[in-house]
Amino acid sequence: MTQITIRRPDDWHLHLRDGAMLAAVLPETTRHFARAIIMPNLIPPVIKSTDAAAYRDRILAAIPEGDTFEPLMTLYLTENTDPADVRAAHADGLIKAVKLYPAGATTNSASGVTNFDNVRATLETMAEIGLPLCIHGEVTDHDIDIFDREAVFLDRVLDPIRRANPGLKTISEHLTTKDGVDYVMSQDNAGATITTHHMIINRNHILAGGIKPHYYCLPVAKREEHRLALRAAATSGDKRFFLGTDSAPHTDGAKLAPCGCAGCFTATNTMSILAQVFEEENALDKLEGFASLNGPAFYGLPVNDDTITLTKGDPVTYPDHIPTPDGPVTVFQTGSDLLWSVDT
């Protein structure tokens, strides 16, 4: 197969930042994607419905002329989140999910949750109204090895949350372990996003032969057995797994600093990379489900009417960097030629 046409894809986990960075990176998403779940970890975070409405308006104002794109807004869960505000924002169609960051787990997560008893009322409200909880699934205890934090989170945090709120729809975002894949497959009312880069890199890519800052992300990439489990899940056709790039722009200055920022910027070339992955797994017929169908089904949204076509041919040229007023953002590289081009 050298050509495939699929429904236009969506990105169910995306960082756009704000201001000049937002304006610089948004076109890299709107070129191929119709919608995206927008992460709320700005400074200050998007906590209230008024914050989400204002952020949505800034995104809409930055969409390039001629592109169509719908930002799907979320609220940042804190221990002071007002369940009534969540209920009203959902009823108005303003938000499509609430995002859980354990405090200190990743970029701009200082306002996240420490005591889960303090968010019980919000989670109960979300279960009642059918609003999904998007989860950054890592514990932050200093005595837990960074490569074990996702697996420990499943037992210590996620399973108790789901047992206490059996009607709550949960999305385990950016899975990095076989443990996470197995857990989602054992549950009802549970879904998960898988990123582009976690299907390409394992921890050797970050650390072997010298540190590669542009491969550093959180959750950090794990052993090869986990990467293979992610690829198997994504290409299986299982409707519980769908694309969330977790594309996260940081300038090179921030990535290469002594305490470098976590995140891989994949918005530009994700669809070409995915076509390569699915071809390698003999699963091109499953690409549309993963990128375009499973996410809308889980969120209860319609699929997109328009399509994109991917064609295999000569190597595709993508920019190495995206310029921003604060400095360049490096585009994620796979280390090999990409042969699938995208026509919209």
XYZ file of C-alpha atoms in Angstrom:
344
model
C 0.000 0.000 0.000
C 1.418 3.378 -1.000
C -1.580 5.619 -0.356
C -4.242 5.789 2.324
C -7.101 8.232 2.909
C -8.494 8.621 6.409
C -10.865 10.912 8.251
C -9.080 14.039 9.351
C -7.360 13.210 12.667
C -7.654 14.841 16.084
C -5.037 15.296 18.782
C -6.365 14.296 22.194
C -3.481 15.809 24.173
C -1.812 19.014 23.015
C 0.215 21.847 24.553
C -0.057 25.193 22.792
C 1.313 27.510 25.514
C 0.225 31.144 25.087
C 1.130 34.472 23.549
C 3.896 34.484 20.941
C 4.594 30.761 21.410
C 0.947 29.931 20.761
C 0.941 31.947 17.558
C 4.150 30.271 16.378
C 3.242 26.626 17.023
C -0.519 26.531 16.400
C -0.178 26.328 12.580
C 1.843 23.114 13.010
C -1.300 21.505 14.450
C -4.021 23.139 12.344
C -2.287 21.995 9.156
C -3.323 18.365 9.738
C -5.621 18.182 12.770
C -9.262 19.230 13.069
C -9.508 19.347 16.861
C -7.326 18.974 19.919
C -7.746 18.613 23.663
C -5.868 21.643 24.963
C -3.772 21.244 28.081
C -4.469 23.824 30.816
C -1.043 24.018 32.494
C -0.326 27.637 31.673
C 1.151 30.107 34.157
C -1.240 30.826 35.834
C -3.178 27.611 35.044
C -6.628 27.413 33.464
C -8.582 26.679 36.640
C -11.962 28.381 36.202
C -14.467 28.436 33.358
C -13.678 32.103 32.756
C -10.004 31.146 32.295
C -10.952 28.470 29.757
C -13.201 30.824 27.797
C -10.488 33.473 27.589
C -7.830 30.946 26.552
C -10.145 29.478 23.897
C -10.658 32.948 22.446
C -6.901 33.541 22.245
C -6.455 30.230 20.420
C -9.250 30.978 17.978
C -7.723 34.388 17.237
C -4.382 32.720 16.392
C -5.706 30.182 13.861
C -4.110 30.831 10.467
C -6.405 32.236 7.809
C -7.909 29.438 5.747
C -7.449 26.740 8.407
C -10.296 25.209 10.380
C -9.623 24.055 13.920
C -11.626 23.547 17.097
C -9.836 23.789 20.447
C -11.410 21.429 22.979
C -10.888 23.094 26.329
C -10.084 21.566 29.717
C -9.854 22.773 33.292
C -6.869 22.215 35.549
C -7.962 20.259 38.635
C -6.888 21.784 41.938
C -7.905 21.111 45.508
C -9.937 24.340 45.326
C -11.798 23.521 42.116
C -15.483 24.402 42.402
C -17.693 21.472 41.294
C -20.478 23.920 40.412
C -18.165 25.757 38.025
C -17.162 22.451 36.406
C -20.804 21.486 36.008
C -21.709 24.840 34.424
C -18.720 24.817 32.054
C -19.662 21.337 30.867
C -23.334 22.252 30.459
C -22.332 25.275 28.345
C -20.185 23.074 26.095
C -17.100 25.062 27.061
C -15.010 22.159 28.390
C -14.638 18.549 27.288
C -12.545 17.265 30.223
C -10.774 18.113 33.466
C -7.047 17.479 33.783
C -5.414 15.886 36.823
C -1.769 16.712 37.480
C -0.261 15.296 40.652
C 1.583 18.268 42.143
C 5.125 18.455 40.775
C 4.707 15.716 38.182
C 5.603 17.733 35.076
C 5.849 21.192 33.505
C 3.789 23.826 35.341
C 2.170 21.287 37.667
C 2.868 23.021 40.981
C -0.838 23.779 41.414
C -1.792 20.126 41.034
C -3.324 17.740 43.522
C -1.576 16.565 46.687
C -4.505 15.336 48.791
C -6.995 13.439 46.655
C -9.652 13.593 49.372
C -9.920 17.298 48.578
C -11.081 16.658 44.995
C -13.634 13.984 45.841
C -16.643 16.266 45.276
C -15.380 17.350 41.873
C -14.769 13.763 40.763
C -18.242 12.752 41.944
C -19.745 15.607 39.947
C -17.778 14.617 36.852
C -18.962 11.007 37.129
C -22.540 12.230 37.422
C -22.419 14.457 34.318
C -20.219 12.178 32.195
C -17.213 14.508 32.012
C -13.908 12.643 31.458
C -10.892 12.995 33.716
C -7.591 13.256 31.809
C -4.783 11.956 33.997
C -1.053 12.518 34.139
C -0.404 9.169 35.757
C 2.741 9.423 37.855
C 3.418 9.563 41.567
C 5.906 12.206 42.640
C 7.354 10.598 45.775
C 11.099 11.152 45.862
C 11.716 7.599 47.006
C 10.081 6.152 43.857
C 12.399 5.671 40.883
C 11.375 7.883 37.968
C 11.069 4.819 35.728
C 8.584 3.231 38.166
C 6.328 6.209 38.819
C 3.655 5.321 36.272
C 3.306 1.729 37.462
C 3.109 2.817 41.118
C 0.474 5.428 40.238
C -1.829 2.737 38.877
C -1.954 0.965 42.235
C -1.710 3.878 44.654
C -3.844 6.521 42.904
C -5.713 5.530 39.758
C -7.244 2.281 40.959
C -8.576 3.846 44.188
C -10.026 6.781 42.198
C -11.813 4.438 39.831
C -13.102 2.209 42.625
C -14.481 5.222 44.483
C -16.043 6.645 41.301
C -17.085 3.672 39.136
C -19.015 5.893 36.741
C -16.077 8.222 36.067
C -14.584 8.081 32.574
C -10.802 8.191 32.848
C -8.154 8.746 30.205
C -4.645 7.647 31.114
C -2.644 10.107 29.093
C 0.671 9.491 27.373
C 1.053 5.902 28.534
C 4.673 4.772 28.724
C 4.478 1.272 30.204
C 3.119 -2.174 29.516
C 1.658 -1.933 33.009
C -0.458 1.015 31.883
C -1.582 -0.750 28.716
C -2.568 -3.862 30.657
C -4.456 -1.820 33.246
C -6.538 0.039 30.659
C -7.345 -3.215 28.888
C -8.610 -4.685 32.169
C -11.031 -1.839 32.884
C -14.438 -0.631 31.770
C -15.016 3.050 31.037
C -11.271 3.646 30.672
C -9.300 4.958 27.725
C -5.730 6.032 27.063
C -3.714 8.227 24.759
C -0.394 7.164 23.288
C 2.093 9.674 21.951
C 4.008 9.581 18.716
C 7.411 9.823 20.345
C 6.841 7.050 22.882
C 6.304 4.655 19.977
C 9.687 5.685 18.547
C 12.090 6.066 21.468
C 13.036 4.100 24.559
C 15.274 5.273 27.384
C 18.427 4.282 25.489
C 17.635 6.941 22.912
C 17.789 9.551 25.674
C 20.849 8.328 27.549
C 23.067 6.040 25.457
C 26.013 7.721 23.775
C 25.349 11.054 25.469
C 22.264 12.798 26.802
C 19.724 13.799 24.114
C 17.705 16.669 25.622
C 15.211 16.790 22.744
C 14.152 13.214 23.567
C 13.576 14.038 27.242
C 9.904 14.122 28.169
C 7.638 13.325 31.102
C 6.650 10.649 31.648
C 10.143 9.655 30.584
C 10.518 6.924 27.947
C 11.023 3.475 29.435
C 12.610 0.137 28.430
C 12.205 -1.363 24.965
C 9.597 -3.867 26.164
C 7.343 -0.966 27.090
C 7.816 0.805 23.757
C 6.814 -2.394 21.972
C 3.735 -2.732 24.183
C 2.680 0.806 23.263
C 3.099 0.121 19.558
C 1.104 -3.090 19.884
C -1.727 -1.299 21.688
C -1.845 1.622 19.255
C -1.882 -0.604 16.193
C -4.225 -3.251 17.620
C -7.497 -1.612 16.642
C -8.596 -1.573 20.309
C -10.937 1.418 20.619
C -9.672 2.292 24.094
C -6.404 3.636 22.650
C -6.153 6.837 20.611
C -3.698 9.510 19.574
C -2.598 12.198 21.995
C 0.685 13.648 20.813
C 1.548 15.515 24.017
C 3.379 17.795 21.602
C 5.073 20.236 23.962
C 7.003 23.231 22.635
C 10.005 24.564 24.517
C 12.655 26.798 23.045
C 16.077 25.263 22.545
C 17.386 27.528 25.276
C 14.937 25.976 27.751
C 15.577 22.425 26.554
C 19.372 22.741 26.679
C 19.562 24.522 30.030
C 21.307 22.903 33.039
C 17.817 21.956 34.250
C 16.214 21.332 30.875
C 12.462 21.307 30.268
C 10.578 18.090 29.533
C 8.700 17.709 26.255
C 8.959 16.626 22.627
C 7.533 18.813 19.879
C 5.861 16.479 17.382
C 2.942 18.460 15.968
C 4.722 19.124 12.686
C 5.455 15.581 11.527
C 3.276 13.281 13.651
C 1.115 11.952 10.831
C 4.119 11.001 8.706
C 5.702 9.257 11.682
C 2.496 7.397 12.523
C 2.100 6.140 8.966
C 5.643 4.778 9.197
C 4.937 3.075 12.543
C 1.669 1.527 11.396
C 3.271 0.330 8.147
C 6.106 -1.283 10.112
C 3.503 -3.064 12.247
C 1.509 -4.171 9.161
C -1.438 -2.167 10.493
C -2.069 0.694 8.086
C -5.713 -0.353 8.075
C -5.824 0.507 11.810
C -4.360 4.018 11.461
C -7.710 5.735 10.930
C -9.134 4.175 14.069
C -6.224 5.283 16.234
C -5.894 8.806 14.812
C -9.436 9.696 13.769
C -12.162 7.445 15.192
C -11.398 6.075 18.656
C -10.939 9.438 20.358
C -14.252 10.932 19.218
C -16.024 7.713 20.193
C -14.605 7.830 23.729
C -15.449 11.516 24.168
C -18.893 11.103 22.608
C -18.163 13.467 19.720
C -18.790 13.052 15.979
C -15.940 12.093 13.679
C -14.682 14.685 11.235
C -16.293 14.883 7.805
C -13.187 15.851 5.846
C -10.211 13.622 5.100
C -6.456 13.621 4.642
C -4.442 11.436 2.276
C -1.042 9.967 3.117
C 1.174 8.944 0.201
C 4.413 6.969 0.360
C 7.195 8.198 -1.901
C 10.414 10.170 -1.686
C 11.622 11.347 1.741
C 9.498 14.142 3.161
C 11.255 17.317 4.247
C 10.123 18.915 7.484
C 11.779 21.901 9.168
C 14.299 21.145 11.883
C 13.048 24.070 13.940
C 9.995 26.281 14.307
C 11.034 29.920 14.859
C 9.468 31.855 17.728
C 10.233 35.339 19.071
C 11.867 33.721 22.115
C 14.024 31.302 20.145
C 13.708 28.182 17.985
C 11.694 25.088 18.925
C 13.278 21.845 17.706
C 10.982 19.460 15.830
C 11.179 15.838 17.001
C 13.378 13.689 14.759
C 13.052 9.922 14.349
C 16.606 9.345 13.158
C 15.471 8.010 9.794
C 13.808 9.298 6.635
C 10.043 9.777 6.652
C 8.514 8.522 3.421
C 4.824 9.326 4.016
C 3.627 12.783 2.962
C 0.324 14.309 4.012
C -2.170 15.979 1.680
C -5.184 17.781 3.135
